[in-house]
Each structure stands twice: as C-alpha cells, then as structure tokens.
PDB file of C-alpha atoms in Angstrom:
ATOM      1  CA  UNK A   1       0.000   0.000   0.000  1.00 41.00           C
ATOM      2  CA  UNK A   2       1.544   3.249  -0.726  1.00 44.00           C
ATOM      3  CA  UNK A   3       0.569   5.208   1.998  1.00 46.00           C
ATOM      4  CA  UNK A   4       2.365   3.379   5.005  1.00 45.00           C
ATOM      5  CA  UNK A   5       5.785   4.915   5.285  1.00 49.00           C
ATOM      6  CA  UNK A   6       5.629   8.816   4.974  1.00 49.00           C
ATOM      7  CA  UNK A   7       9.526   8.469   3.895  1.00 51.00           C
ATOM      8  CA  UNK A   8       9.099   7.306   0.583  1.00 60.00           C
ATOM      9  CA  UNK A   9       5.390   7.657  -0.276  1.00 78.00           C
ATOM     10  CA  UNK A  10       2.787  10.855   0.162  1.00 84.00           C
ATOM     11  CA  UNK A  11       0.083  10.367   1.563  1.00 89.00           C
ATOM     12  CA  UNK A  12      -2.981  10.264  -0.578  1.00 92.00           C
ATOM     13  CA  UNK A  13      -5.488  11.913   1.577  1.00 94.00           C
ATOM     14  CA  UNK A  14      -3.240  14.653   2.561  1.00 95.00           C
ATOM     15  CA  UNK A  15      -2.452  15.383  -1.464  1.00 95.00           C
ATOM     16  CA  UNK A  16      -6.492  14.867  -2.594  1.00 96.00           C
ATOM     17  CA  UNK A  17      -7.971  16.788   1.045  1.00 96.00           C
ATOM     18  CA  UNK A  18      -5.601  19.944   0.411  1.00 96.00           C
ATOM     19  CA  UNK A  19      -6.579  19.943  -3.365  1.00 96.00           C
ATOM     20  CA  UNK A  20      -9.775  20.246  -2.463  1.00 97.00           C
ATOM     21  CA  UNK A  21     -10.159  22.411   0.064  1.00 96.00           C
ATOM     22  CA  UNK A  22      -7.701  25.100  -2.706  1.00 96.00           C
ATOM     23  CA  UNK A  23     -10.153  24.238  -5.409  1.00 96.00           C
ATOM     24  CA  UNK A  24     -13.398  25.531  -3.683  1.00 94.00           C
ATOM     25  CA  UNK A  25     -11.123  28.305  -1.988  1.00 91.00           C
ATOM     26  CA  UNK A  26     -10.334  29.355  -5.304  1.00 93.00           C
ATOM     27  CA  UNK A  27     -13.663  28.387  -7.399  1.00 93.00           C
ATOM     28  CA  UNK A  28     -14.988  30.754  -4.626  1.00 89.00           C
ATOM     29  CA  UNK A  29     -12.466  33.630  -5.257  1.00 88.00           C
ATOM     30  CA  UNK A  30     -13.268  33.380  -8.875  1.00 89.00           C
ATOM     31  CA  UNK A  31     -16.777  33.348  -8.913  1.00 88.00           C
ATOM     32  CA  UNK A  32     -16.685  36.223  -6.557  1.00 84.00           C
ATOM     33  CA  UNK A  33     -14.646  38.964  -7.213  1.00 84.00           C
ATOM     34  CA  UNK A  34     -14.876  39.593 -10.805  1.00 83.00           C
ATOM     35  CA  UNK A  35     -19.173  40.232  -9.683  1.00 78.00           C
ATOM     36  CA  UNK A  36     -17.632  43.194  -7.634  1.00 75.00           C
ATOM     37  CA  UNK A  37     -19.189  40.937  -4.237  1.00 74.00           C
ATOM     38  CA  UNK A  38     -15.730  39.951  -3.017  1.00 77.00           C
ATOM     39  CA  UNK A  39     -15.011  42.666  -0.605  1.00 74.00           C
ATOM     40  CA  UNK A  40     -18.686  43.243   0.520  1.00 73.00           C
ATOM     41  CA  UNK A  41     -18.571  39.246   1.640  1.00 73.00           C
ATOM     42  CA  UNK A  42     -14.989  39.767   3.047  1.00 74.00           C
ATOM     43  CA  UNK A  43     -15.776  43.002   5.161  1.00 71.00           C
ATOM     44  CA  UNK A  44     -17.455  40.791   7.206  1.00 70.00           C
ATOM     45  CA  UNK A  45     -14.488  38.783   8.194  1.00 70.00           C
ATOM     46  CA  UNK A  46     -11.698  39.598  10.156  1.00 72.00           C
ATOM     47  CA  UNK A  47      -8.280  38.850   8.930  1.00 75.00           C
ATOM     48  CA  UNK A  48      -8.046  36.056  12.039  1.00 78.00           C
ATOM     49  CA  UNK A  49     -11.804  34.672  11.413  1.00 76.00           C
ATOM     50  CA  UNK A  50     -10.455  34.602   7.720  1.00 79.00           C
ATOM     51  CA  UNK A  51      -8.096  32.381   8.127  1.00 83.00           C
ATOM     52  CA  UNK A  52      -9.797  30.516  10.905  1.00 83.00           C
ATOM     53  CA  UNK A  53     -12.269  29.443   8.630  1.00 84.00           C
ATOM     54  CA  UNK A  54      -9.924  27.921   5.907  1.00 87.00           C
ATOM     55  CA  UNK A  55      -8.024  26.379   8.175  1.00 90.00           C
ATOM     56  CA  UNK A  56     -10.986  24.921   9.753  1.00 90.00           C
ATOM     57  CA  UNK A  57     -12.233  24.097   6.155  1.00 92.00           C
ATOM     58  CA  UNK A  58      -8.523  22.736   5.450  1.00 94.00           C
ATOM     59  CA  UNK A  59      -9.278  20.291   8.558  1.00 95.00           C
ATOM     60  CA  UNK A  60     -12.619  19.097   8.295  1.00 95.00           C
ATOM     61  CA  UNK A  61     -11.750  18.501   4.888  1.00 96.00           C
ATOM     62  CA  UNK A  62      -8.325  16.439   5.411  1.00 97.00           C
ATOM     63  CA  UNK A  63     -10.890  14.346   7.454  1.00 96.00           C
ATOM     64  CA  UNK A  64     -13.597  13.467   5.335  1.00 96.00           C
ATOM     65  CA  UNK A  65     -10.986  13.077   2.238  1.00 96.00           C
ATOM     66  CA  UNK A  66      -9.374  10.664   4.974  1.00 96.00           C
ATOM     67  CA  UNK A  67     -12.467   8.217   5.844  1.00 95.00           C
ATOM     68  CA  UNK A  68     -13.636   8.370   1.960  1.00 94.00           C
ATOM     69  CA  UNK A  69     -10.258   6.803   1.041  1.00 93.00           C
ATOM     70  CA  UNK A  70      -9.732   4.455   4.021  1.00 91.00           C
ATOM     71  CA  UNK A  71      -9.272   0.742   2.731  1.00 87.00           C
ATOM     72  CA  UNK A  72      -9.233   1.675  -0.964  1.00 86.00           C
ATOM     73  CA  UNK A  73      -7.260   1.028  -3.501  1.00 86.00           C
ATOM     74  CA  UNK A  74      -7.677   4.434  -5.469  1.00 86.00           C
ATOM     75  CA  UNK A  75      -4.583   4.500  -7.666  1.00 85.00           C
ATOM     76  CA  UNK A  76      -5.822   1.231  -9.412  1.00 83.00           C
ATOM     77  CA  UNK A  77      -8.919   3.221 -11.404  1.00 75.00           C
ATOM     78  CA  UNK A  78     -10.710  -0.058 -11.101  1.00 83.00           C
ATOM     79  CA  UNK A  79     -14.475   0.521 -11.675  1.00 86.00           C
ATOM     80  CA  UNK A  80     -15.037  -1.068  -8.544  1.00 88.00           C
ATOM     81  CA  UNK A  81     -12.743   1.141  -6.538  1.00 87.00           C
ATOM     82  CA  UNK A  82     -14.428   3.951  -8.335  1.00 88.00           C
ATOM     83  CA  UNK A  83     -17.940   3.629  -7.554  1.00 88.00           C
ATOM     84  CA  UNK A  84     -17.387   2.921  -4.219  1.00 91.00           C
ATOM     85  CA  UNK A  85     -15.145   6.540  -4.034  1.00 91.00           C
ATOM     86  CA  UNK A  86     -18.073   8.276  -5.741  1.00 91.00           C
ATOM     87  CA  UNK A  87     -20.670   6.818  -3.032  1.00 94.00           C
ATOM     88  CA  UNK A  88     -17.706   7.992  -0.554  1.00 95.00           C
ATOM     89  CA  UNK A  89     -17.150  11.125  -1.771  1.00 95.00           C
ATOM     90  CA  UNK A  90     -21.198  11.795  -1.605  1.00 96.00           C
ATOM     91  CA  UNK A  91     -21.571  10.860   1.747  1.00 96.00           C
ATOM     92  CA  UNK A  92     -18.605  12.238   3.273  1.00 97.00           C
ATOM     93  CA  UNK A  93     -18.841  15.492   1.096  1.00 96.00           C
ATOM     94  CA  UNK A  94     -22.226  15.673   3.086  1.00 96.00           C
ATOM     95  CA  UNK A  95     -20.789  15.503   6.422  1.00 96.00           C
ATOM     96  CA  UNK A  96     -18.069  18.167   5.473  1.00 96.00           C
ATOM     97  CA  UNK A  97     -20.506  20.463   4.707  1.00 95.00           C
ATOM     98  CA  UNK A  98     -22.254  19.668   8.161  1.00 94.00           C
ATOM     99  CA  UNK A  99     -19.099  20.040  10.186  1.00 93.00           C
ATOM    100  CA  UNK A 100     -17.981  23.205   8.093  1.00 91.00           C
ATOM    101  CA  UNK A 101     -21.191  24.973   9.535  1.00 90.00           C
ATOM    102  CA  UNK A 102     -20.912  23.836  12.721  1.00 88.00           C
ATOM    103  CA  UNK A 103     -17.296  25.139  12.674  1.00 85.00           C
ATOM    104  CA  UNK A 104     -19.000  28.437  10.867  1.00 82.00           C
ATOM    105  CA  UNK A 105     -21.774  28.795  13.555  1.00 83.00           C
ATOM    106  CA  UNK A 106     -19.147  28.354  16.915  1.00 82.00           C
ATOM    107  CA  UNK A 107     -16.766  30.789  15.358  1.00 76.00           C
ATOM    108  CA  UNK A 108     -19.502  33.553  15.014  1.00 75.00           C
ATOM    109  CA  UNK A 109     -21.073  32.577  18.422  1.00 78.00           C
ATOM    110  CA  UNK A 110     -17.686  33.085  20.117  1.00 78.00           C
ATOM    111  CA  UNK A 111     -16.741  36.422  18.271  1.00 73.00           C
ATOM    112  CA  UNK A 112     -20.528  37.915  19.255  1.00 72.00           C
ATOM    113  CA  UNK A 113     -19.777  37.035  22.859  1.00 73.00           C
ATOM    114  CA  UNK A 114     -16.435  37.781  22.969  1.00 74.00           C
ATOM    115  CA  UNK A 115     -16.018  40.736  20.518  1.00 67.00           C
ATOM    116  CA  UNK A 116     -16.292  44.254  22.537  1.00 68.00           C
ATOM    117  CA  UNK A 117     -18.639  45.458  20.037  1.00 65.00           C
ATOM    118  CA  UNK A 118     -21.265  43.316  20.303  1.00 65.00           C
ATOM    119  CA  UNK A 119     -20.312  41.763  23.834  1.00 65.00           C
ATOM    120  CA  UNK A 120     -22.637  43.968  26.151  1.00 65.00           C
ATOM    121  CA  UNK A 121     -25.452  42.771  23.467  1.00 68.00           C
ATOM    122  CA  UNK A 122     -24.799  39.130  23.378  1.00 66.00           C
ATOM    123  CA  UNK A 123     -27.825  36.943  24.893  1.00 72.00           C
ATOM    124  CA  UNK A 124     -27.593  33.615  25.216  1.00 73.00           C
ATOM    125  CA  UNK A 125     -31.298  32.883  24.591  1.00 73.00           C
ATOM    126  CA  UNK A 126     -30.639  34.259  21.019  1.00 73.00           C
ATOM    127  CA  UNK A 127     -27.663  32.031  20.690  1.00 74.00           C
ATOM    128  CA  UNK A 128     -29.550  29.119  21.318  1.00 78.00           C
ATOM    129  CA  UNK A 129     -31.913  30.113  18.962  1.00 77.00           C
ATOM    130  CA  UNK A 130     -29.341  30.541  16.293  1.00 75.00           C
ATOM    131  CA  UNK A 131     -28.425  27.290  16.986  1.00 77.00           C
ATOM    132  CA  UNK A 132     -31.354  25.281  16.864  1.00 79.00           C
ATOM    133  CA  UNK A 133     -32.090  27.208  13.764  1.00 76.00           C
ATOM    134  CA  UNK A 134     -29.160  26.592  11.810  1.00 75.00           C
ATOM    135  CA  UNK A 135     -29.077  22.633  13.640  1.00 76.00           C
ATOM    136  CA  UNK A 136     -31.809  22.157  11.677  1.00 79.00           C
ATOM    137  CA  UNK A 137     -32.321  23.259   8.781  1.00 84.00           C
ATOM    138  CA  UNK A 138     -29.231  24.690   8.178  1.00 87.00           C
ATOM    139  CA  UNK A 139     -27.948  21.004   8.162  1.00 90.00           C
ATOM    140  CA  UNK A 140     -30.069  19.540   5.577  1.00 91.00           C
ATOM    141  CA  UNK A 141     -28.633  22.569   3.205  1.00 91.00           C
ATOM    142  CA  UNK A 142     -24.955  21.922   4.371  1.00 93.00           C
ATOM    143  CA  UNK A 143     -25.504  18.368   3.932  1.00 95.00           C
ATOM    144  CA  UNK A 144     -26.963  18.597   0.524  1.00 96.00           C
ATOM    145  CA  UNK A 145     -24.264  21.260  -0.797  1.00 95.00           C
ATOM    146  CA  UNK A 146     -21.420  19.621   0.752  1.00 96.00           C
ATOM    147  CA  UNK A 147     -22.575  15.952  -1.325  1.00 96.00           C
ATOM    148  CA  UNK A 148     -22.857  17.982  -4.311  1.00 97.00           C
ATOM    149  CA  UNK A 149     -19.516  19.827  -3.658  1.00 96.00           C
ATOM    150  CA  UNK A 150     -18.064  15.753  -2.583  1.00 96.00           C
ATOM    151  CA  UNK A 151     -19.332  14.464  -5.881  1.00 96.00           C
ATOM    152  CA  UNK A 152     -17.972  17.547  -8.217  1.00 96.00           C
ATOM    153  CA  UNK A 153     -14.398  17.334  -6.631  1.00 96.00           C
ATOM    154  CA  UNK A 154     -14.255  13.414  -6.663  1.00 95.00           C
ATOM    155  CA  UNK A 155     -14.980  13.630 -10.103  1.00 95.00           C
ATOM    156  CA  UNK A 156     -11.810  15.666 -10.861  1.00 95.00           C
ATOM    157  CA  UNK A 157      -9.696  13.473  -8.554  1.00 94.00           C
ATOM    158  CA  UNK A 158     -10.568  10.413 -10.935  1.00 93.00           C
ATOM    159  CA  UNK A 159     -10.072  13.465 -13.575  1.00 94.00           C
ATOM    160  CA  UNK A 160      -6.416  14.321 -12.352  1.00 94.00           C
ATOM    161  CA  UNK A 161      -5.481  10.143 -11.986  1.00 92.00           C
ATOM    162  CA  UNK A 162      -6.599   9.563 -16.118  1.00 92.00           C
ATOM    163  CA  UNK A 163      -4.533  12.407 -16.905  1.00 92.00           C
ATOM    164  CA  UNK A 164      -1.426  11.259 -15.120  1.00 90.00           C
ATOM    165  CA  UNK A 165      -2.099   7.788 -16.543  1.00 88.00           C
ATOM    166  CA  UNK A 166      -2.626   8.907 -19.921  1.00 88.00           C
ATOM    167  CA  UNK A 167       1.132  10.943 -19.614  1.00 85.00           C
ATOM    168  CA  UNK A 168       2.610   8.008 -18.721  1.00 80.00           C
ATOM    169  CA  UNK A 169       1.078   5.827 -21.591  1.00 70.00           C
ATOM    170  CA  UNK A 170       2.291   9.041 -23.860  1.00 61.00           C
ATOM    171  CA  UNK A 171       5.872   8.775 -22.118  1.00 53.00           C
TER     172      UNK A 171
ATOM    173  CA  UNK B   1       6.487  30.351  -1.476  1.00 77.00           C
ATOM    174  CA  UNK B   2      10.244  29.963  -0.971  1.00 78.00           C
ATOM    175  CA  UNK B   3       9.708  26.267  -0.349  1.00 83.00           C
ATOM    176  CA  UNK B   4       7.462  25.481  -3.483  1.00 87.00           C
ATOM    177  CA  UNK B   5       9.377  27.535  -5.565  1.00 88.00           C
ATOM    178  CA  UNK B   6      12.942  26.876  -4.607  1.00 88.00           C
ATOM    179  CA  UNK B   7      11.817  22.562  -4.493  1.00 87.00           C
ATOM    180  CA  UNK B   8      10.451  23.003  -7.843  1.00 89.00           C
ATOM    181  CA  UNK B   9      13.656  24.593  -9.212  1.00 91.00           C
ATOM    182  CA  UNK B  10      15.889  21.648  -7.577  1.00 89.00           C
ATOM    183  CA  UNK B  11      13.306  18.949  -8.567  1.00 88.00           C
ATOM    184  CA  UNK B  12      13.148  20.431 -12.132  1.00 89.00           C
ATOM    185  CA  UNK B  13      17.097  20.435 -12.311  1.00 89.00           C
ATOM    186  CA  UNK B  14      17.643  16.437 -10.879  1.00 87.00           C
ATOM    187  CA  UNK B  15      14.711  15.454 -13.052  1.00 86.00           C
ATOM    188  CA  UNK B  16      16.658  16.726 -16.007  1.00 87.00           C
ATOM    189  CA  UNK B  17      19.931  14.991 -15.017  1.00 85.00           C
ATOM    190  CA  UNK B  18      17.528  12.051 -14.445  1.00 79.00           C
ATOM    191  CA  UNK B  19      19.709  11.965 -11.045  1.00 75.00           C
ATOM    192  CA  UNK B  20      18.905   8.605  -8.789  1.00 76.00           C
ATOM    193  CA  UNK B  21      17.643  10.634  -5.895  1.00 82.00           C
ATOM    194  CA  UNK B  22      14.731  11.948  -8.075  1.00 84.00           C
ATOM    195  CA  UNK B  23      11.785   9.904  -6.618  1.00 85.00           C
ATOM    196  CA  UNK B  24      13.112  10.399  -3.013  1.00 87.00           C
ATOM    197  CA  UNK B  25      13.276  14.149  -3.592  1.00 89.00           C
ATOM    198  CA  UNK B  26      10.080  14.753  -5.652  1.00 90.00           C
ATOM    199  CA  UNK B  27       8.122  12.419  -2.704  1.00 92.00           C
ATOM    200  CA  UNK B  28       9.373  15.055   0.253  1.00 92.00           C
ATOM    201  CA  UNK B  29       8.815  17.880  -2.286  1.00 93.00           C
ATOM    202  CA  UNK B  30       5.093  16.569  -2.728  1.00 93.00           C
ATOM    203  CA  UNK B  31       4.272  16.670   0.733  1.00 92.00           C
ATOM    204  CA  UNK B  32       5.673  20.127   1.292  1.00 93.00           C
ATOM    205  CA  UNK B  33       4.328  21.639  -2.154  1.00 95.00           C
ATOM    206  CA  UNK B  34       0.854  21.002  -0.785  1.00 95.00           C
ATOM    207  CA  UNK B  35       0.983  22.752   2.877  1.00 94.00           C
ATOM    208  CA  UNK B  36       3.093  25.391   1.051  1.00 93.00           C
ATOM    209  CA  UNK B  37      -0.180  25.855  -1.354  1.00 93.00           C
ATOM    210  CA  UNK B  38      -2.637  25.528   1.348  1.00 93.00           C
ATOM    211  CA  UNK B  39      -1.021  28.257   3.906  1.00 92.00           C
ATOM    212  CA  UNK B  40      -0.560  30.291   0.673  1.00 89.00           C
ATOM    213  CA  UNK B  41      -4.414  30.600  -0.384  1.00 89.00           C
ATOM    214  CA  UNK B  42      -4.936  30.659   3.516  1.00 87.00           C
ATOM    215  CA  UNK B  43      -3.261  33.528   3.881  1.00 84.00           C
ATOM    216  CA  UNK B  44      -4.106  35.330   0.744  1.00 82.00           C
ATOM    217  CA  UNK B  45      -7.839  35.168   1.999  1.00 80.00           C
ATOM    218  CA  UNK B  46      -6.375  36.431   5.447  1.00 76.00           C
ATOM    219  CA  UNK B  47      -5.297  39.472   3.426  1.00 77.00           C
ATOM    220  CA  UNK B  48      -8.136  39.751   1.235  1.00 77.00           C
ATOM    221  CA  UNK B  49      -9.800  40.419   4.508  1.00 73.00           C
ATOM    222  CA  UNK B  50      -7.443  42.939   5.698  1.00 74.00           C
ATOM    223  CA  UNK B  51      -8.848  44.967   2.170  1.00 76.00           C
ATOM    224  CA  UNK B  52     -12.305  44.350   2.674  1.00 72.00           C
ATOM    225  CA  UNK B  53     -14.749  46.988   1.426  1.00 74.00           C
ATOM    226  CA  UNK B  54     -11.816  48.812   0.456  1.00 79.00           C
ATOM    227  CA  UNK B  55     -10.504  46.166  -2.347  1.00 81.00           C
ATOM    228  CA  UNK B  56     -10.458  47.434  -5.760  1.00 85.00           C
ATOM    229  CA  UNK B  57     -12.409  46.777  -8.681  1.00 84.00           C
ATOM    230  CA  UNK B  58     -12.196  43.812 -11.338  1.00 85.00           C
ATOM    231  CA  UNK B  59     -11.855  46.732 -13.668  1.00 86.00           C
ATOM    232  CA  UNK B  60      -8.867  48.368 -12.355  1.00 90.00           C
ATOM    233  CA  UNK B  61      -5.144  47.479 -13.205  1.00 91.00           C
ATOM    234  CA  UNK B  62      -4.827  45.781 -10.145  1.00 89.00           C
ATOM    235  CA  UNK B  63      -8.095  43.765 -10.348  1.00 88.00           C
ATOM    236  CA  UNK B  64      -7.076  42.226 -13.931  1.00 91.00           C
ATOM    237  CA  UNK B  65      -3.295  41.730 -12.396  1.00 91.00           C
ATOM    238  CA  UNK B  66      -5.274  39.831  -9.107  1.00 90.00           C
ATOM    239  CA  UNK B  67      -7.492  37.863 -11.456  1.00 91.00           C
ATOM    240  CA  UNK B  68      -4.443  36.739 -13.690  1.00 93.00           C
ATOM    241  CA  UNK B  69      -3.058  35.672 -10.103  1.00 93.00           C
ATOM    242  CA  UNK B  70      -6.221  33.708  -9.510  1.00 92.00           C
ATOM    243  CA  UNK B  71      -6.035  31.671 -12.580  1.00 95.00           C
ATOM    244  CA  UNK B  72      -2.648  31.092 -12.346  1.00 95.00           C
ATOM    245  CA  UNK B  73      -2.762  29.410  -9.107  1.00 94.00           C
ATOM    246  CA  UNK B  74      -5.727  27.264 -10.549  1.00 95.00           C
ATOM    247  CA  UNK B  75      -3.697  26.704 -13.172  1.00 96.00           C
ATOM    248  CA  UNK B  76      -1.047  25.649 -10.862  1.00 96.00           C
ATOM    249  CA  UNK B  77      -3.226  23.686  -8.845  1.00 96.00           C
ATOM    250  CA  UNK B  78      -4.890  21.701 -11.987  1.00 95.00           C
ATOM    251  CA  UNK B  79      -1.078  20.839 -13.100  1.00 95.00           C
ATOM    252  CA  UNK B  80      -0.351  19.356  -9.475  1.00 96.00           C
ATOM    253  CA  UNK B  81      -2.259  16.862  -9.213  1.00 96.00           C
ATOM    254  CA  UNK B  82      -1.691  14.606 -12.131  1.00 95.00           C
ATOM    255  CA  UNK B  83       2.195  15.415 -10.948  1.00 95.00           C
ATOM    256  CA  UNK B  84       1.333  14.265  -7.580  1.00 94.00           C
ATOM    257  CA  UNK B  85      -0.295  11.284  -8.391  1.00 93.00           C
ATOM    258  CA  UNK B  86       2.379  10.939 -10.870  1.00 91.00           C
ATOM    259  CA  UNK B  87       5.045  10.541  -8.128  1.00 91.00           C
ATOM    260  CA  UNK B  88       3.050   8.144  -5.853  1.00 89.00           C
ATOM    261  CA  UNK B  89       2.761   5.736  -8.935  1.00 85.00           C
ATOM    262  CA  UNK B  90       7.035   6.380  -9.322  1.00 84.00           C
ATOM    263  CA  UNK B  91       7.968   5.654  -6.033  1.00 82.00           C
ATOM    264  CA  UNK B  92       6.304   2.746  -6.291  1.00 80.00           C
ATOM    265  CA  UNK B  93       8.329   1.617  -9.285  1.00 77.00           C
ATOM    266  CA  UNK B  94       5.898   3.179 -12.120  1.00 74.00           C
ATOM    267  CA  UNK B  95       7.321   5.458 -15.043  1.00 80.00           C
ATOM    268  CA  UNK B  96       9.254   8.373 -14.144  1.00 80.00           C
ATOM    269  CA  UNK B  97       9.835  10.129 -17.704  1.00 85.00           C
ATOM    270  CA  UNK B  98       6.897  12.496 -17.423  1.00 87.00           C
ATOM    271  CA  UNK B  99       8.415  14.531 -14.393  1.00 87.00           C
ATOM    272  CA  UNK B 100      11.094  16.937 -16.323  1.00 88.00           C
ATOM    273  CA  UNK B 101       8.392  18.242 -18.082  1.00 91.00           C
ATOM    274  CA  UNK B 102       5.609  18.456 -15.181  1.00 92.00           C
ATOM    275  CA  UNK B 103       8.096  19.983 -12.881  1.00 93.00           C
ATOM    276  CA  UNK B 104       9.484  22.609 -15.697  1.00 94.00           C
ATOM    277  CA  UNK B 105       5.961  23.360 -16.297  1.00 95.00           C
ATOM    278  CA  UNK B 106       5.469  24.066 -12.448  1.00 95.00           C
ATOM    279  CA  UNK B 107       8.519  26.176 -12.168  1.00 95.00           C
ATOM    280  CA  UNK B 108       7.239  28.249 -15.125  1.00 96.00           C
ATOM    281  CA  UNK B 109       4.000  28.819 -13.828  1.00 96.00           C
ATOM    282  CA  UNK B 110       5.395  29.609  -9.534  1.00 95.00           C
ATOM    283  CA  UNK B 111       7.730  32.478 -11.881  1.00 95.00           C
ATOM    284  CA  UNK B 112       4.694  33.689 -13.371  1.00 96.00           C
ATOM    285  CA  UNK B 113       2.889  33.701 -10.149  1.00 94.00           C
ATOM    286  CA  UNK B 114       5.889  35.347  -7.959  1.00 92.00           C
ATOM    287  CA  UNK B 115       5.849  38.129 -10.560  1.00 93.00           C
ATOM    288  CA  UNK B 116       2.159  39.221 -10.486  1.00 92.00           C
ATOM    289  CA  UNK B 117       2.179  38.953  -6.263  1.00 90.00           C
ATOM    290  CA  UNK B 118       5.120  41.529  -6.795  1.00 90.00           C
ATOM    291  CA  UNK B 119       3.051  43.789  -8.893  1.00 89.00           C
ATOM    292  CA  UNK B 120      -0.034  43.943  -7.026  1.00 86.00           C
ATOM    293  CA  UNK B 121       2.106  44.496  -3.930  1.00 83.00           C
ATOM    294  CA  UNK B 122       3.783  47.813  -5.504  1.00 80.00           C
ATOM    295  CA  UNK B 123       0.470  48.242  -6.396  1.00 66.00           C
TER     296      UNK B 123
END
C-alpha cells in the first residue's frame, strides 16, 4: 500500500484533502470577485476569522478526504474502486458540509460574545436560537451542498489520476 | 512560497539529469508543495480580509493583475495533481519520464505567479 511509510510515499489523503479544500477556496475567489461581491462578503471577516475558517475548512476537509479513502485502492482506477469513491465522496462530502457549519456557527457565536462590540449585546437565549435554527435546517442545506460539492471534486480526482495515466502511456 | 518555488527549481534540475535521488526528492517535495499551497491561499484570503470593502475593482489594473493571479494558481493547482499522483505511482516503481516536463511546467508557472504577487504588492 503506498501510503504506510511517509519516507518514501505521500500520503494520498493529505495530497487529494488539500486539493480540495484550494479548489473551492479558489472556485470561490473566482466566482466572486470579478461580480464586484468579493469585498462586501470579506468586510465581514476579520483577517483572524479569515483564516480561521480555511483552516478549519482545510481540517474538516483532510478528514472526510481521509475516511472516503480508508481501505481503498484508489490509484488502481478499477471501476469497482471507483464507484465505491463516488458513493464515498457523496456521503462524506455531506458531512463536510455539516461540520464546516458547525465550525462556521461556533466561530460567530464566540466572536458575538467575545467581541467588545457586540459583547454587552450578546444573549444567550438568542444564541440558542441561532443554533437550533441553523441545527436544523441549516444542516439539511450543508448536507446537501457539501454531497454535491463531494461528488464535483471526486470527479476531478478520478479526472487528475486519467490524466497522469494517460502521460505516462504518452511517455 | 520559498519552499514550493525553490523545491520546484531543484526537482526540475535532478529530473533533467535524471539523477537517482529523483523519486526520493520529488516524494518530500510533494508533501511540502501542498501545505506550502494551502497556507498560501490561507493567507491570501487572510489578506483579502485585511482589504475588505476597500478592495479594488475587477476593472482596475490591479483587479485584472489579481485575477491573472487567480487563474494562475488554478492553473497551478490543476497541473499538481496529475504530478502528484504521478510521483506516488514512481515511487512505487511506475514510469518516471513524465516529471522533467511536469516539474518545468510548475517552475514556469510559480515564476509567473511570484511576478504578479510583486506587482499587485507595488500596487
């Protein structure tokens, strides 16, 4: 297997998890700023919560890529090993999306109640509130965006591995 | 951006003297190239938040320049990849001759990169 000794191999998960947490960083970007909404959506975010929330993107991420690989044989682009990464890559692009918002909602609960601007107005009543909101149906939308997101971004993984076959059949 | 760029010059240069250490080299250069990519984009929305409302247009100089930057690292990205996987499949004994050219192709594309972040930061 070539993921066992870090020495002579790179790990899959860490390659595929980082490539797709830079793709929708950058799909983002893209779609973004050339509508003029870039800066609006960023004046919102601190330069910490900014990078907060990639990194906690970057980890969640790294985790689900992780689980969808465990136990298969990817390189070998057997149909087999594919279908079974595309049901992977649905499923655990679902529960990235779940654990991105959950990240999403903590982060704003603790800047509200820590921040001095909005401190002396934080109630925890309305935090609660938010939560149950967004625990609900907020889930079912992360859930469905983040299998959609899974399935697009699995599909240019088995994208990437044809191409790097196809040089070496060229070679 | 040291890191990635630097690696990919020495990878580029081994993989043209098809040097034995190649595979060993090109396997520790994977694993950095992609936390070097990562912090970079990390970062870069870190100071993308530091503009905010004040960020300039697609329409101005800068905005094309930042665009350009935006594909480029895509671009960057999409090449990656296939050179990652690439490697995996050569440490484990597959073929190796695609790598000059991947790794050229990355150095070309870091040096277009490195230029456009130094003219959007003189503005």
């Amino acid at each position: 297997m070539v993921e066992r000794d870090s020495t002579t191999t790179i790990p899959l998960w860490w390659v595929l998890g980082t490539f797709h947490t830079v793709a929708l960083g950058l799909a983002l970007l893209l779609l973004a700023y050339p509508g003029g909404g870039l800066g609006s959506l960023l004046s919102s975010l601190s330069t910490v919560s900014g990078i907060a929330l990639f990194g906690a993107l970057w980890a969640t991420t790294l985790f689900c890529t992780r689980q969808a690989l465990a136990g298969l044989d990817w390189l070998s682009d057997d149909p087999r090993a594919m279908g079974t990464f595309f049901w992977r890559a649905l499923r655990w692009g679902a529960v990235n999306g779940m654990l991105f918002l959950a990240t999403l909602i903590a982060v704003q609960l603790v800047t509200a109640a820590t921040a001095p601007a909005t401190r002396a107005t934080f109630q925890l009543a309305s935090a609660l509130f938010v939560v149950l909101l967004y625990g609900s149906f907020g889930t079912v939308f992360a859930a469905a965006i983040g299998a959609v997101i899974g399935v697009t971004l699995g599909a240019l993984d088995i994208v990437a591995l044809r191409v790097a076959r196809s040089l070496t059949r060229a070679g | 951006m040291a890191a990635t760029f630097g690696g990919a010059i020495l990878v580029t240069w081994l993989a043209l003297r098809r040097d034995d250490h190649l595979v060993a080299l090109a396997v520790r250069y994977e694993q950095v190239f992609w936390a070097g990519v990562g912090i970079l984009v990390m970062t870069g929305v870190g100071n993308l938040g530091a503009f905010g409302l004040g960020l300039p247009a697609p329409s101005t100089t800068w905005g094309a320049n930042f665009t350009a930057k935006l594909l480029f690292v895509a671009a960057l990205v999409a090449l990656s990849l296939p050179r990652s996987i690439l490697v995996v499949r050569s440490a484990a004994g597959g073929d190796r001759r695609p790598l000059p050219f991947l790794y050229g192709a990355t150095v070309a594309i870091l040096a277009v990169i490195v230029a456009l972040a130094t003219l959007l930061a003189h503005g």
